[in-house]
mmCIF file of C-alpha atoms in Angstrom:
data_model
loop_
_atom_site.group_PDB
_atom_site.id
_atom_site.type_symbol
_atom_site.label_atom_id
_atom_site.label_comp_id
_atom_site.label_asym_id
_atom_site.label_seq_id
_atom_site.Cartn_x
_atom_site.Cartn_y
_atom_site.Cartn_z
ATOM 1 C CA MET A 1 -64.740 67.761 -21.062
ATOM 2 C CA THR A 2 -61.953 65.726 -22.622
ATOM 3 C CA ARG A 3 -62.111 61.982 -22.913
ATOM 4 C CA ARG A 4 -59.347 59.794 -21.602
ATOM 5 C CA PRO A 5 -57.770 57.561 -24.216
ATOM 6 C CA LYS A 6 -58.731 53.904 -24.045
ATOM 7 C CA PRO A 7 -56.020 51.661 -22.603
ATOM 8 C CA ALA A 8 -54.267 49.294 -24.977
ATOM 9 C CA PRO A 9 -55.978 45.904 -25.199
ATOM 10 C CA ARG A 10 -54.480 43.170 -23.046
ATOM 11 C CA PRO A 11 -52.900 40.203 -24.801
ATOM 12 C CA ARG A 12 -55.056 37.066 -24.766
ATOM 13 C CA TYR A 13 -53.772 33.512 -24.707
ATOM 14 C CA GLN A 14 -55.553 30.180 -25.049
ATOM 15 C CA GLN A 15 -54.590 27.106 -23.034
ATOM 16 C CA THR A 16 -50.927 28.157 -22.643
ATOM 17 C CA TYR A 17 -48.947 31.334 -22.001
ATOM 18 C CA PRO A 18 -45.311 32.557 -21.934
ATOM 19 C CA ASP A 19 -43.043 31.811 -18.956
ATOM 20 C CA THR A 20 -42.802 35.543 -18.296
ATOM 21 C CA LEU A 21 -46.428 35.515 -17.088
ATOM 22 C CA ALA A 22 -47.977 33.827 -14.045
ATOM 23 C CA THR A 23 -51.353 33.392 -12.393
ATOM 24 C CA THR A 24 -51.949 34.766 -8.891
ATOM 25 C CA GLU A 25 -51.786 31.199 -7.542
ATOM 26 C CA GLU A 26 -48.390 30.654 -9.148
ATOM 27 C CA LEU A 27 -47.103 33.930 -7.720
ATOM 28 C CA ARG A 28 -48.518 33.088 -4.284
ATOM 29 C CA ALA A 29 -46.688 29.743 -4.311
ATOM 30 C CA LEU A 30 -43.441 31.724 -4.788
ATOM 31 C CA GLY A 31 -44.255 34.131 -1.926
ATOM 32 C CA LEU A 32 -45.130 36.907 -4.378
ATOM 33 C CA ARG A 33 -48.162 38.900 -5.424
ATOM 34 C CA PRO A 34 -48.999 40.898 -8.541
ATOM 35 C CA GLY A 35 -47.219 44.233 -8.730
ATOM 36 C CA THR A 36 -49.938 45.834 -10.851
ATOM 37 C CA SER A 37 -53.555 46.591 -10.037
ATOM 38 C CA GLY A 38 -54.871 44.931 -13.186
ATOM 39 C CA PRO A 39 -53.844 41.903 -15.215
ATOM 40 C CA ASP A 40 -51.178 42.176 -17.900
ATOM 41 C CA ALA A 41 -52.830 39.465 -20.017
ATOM 42 C CA ILE A 42 -55.819 37.123 -20.055
ATOM 43 C CA LEU A 43 -55.793 33.334 -20.339
ATOM 44 C CA LYS A 44 -58.780 31.555 -21.879
ATOM 45 C CA ASN A 45 -58.876 27.898 -20.962
ATOM 46 C CA LYS A 46 -61.128 24.991 -21.763
ATOM 47 C CA HIS A 47 -61.216 21.544 -20.210
ATOM 48 C CA GLY A 48 -63.933 19.218 -21.428
ATOM 49 C CA ASN A 49 -67.278 21.008 -21.142
ATOM 50 C CA ARG A 50 -65.874 23.662 -18.815
ATOM 51 C CA SER A 51 -64.210 26.887 -19.846
ATOM 52 C CA GLY A 52 -63.084 30.044 -18.122
ATOM 53 C CA ILE A 53 -60.717 32.980 -18.056
ATOM 54 C CA CYS A 54 -57.824 33.758 -15.750
ATOM 55 C CA ALA A 55 -55.761 36.885 -15.115
ATOM 56 C CA LEU A 56 -52.048 36.713 -15.892
ATOM 57 C CA PHE A 57 -49.379 38.979 -14.405
ATOM 58 C CA GLU A 58 -45.792 39.770 -15.405
ATOM 59 C CA ARG A 59 -43.404 37.823 -13.171
ATOM 60 C CA ASP A 60 -40.796 40.603 -13.243
ATOM 61 C CA LYS A 61 -43.328 43.114 -11.871
ATOM 62 C CA ALA A 62 -44.347 40.852 -8.952
ATOM 63 C CA ILE A 63 -43.576 42.021 -5.427
ATOM 64 C CA THR A 64 -43.037 40.211 -2.157
ATOM 65 C CA ALA A 65 -46.285 39.158 -0.539
ATOM 66 C CA MET A 66 -46.850 40.650 2.877
ATOM 67 C CA THR A 67 -47.777 37.944 5.326
ATOM 68 C CA PRO A 68 -49.821 38.881 8.374
ATOM 69 C CA VAL A 69 -48.021 38.642 11.692
ATOM 70 C CA GLU A 70 -49.445 35.951 13.956
ATOM 71 C CA PRO A 71 -50.393 37.264 17.405
ATOM 72 C CA SER A 72 -48.186 35.872 20.194
#
């Protein structure tokens, strides 16, 4: 049995990130959604005593979000 190669590590940013990347909320506000199944980068943020991580996606890979049709 052959092993699959490990994927390349995702870039990690702290507190700020390039304009070419966006969070899912930022994409959603533009009527878009991520065009990849996994994040392209990771954002580590810290605010006071709280910290967390957030997925970042390439803006140029984003696709139009499909909105559900409201029943008539």
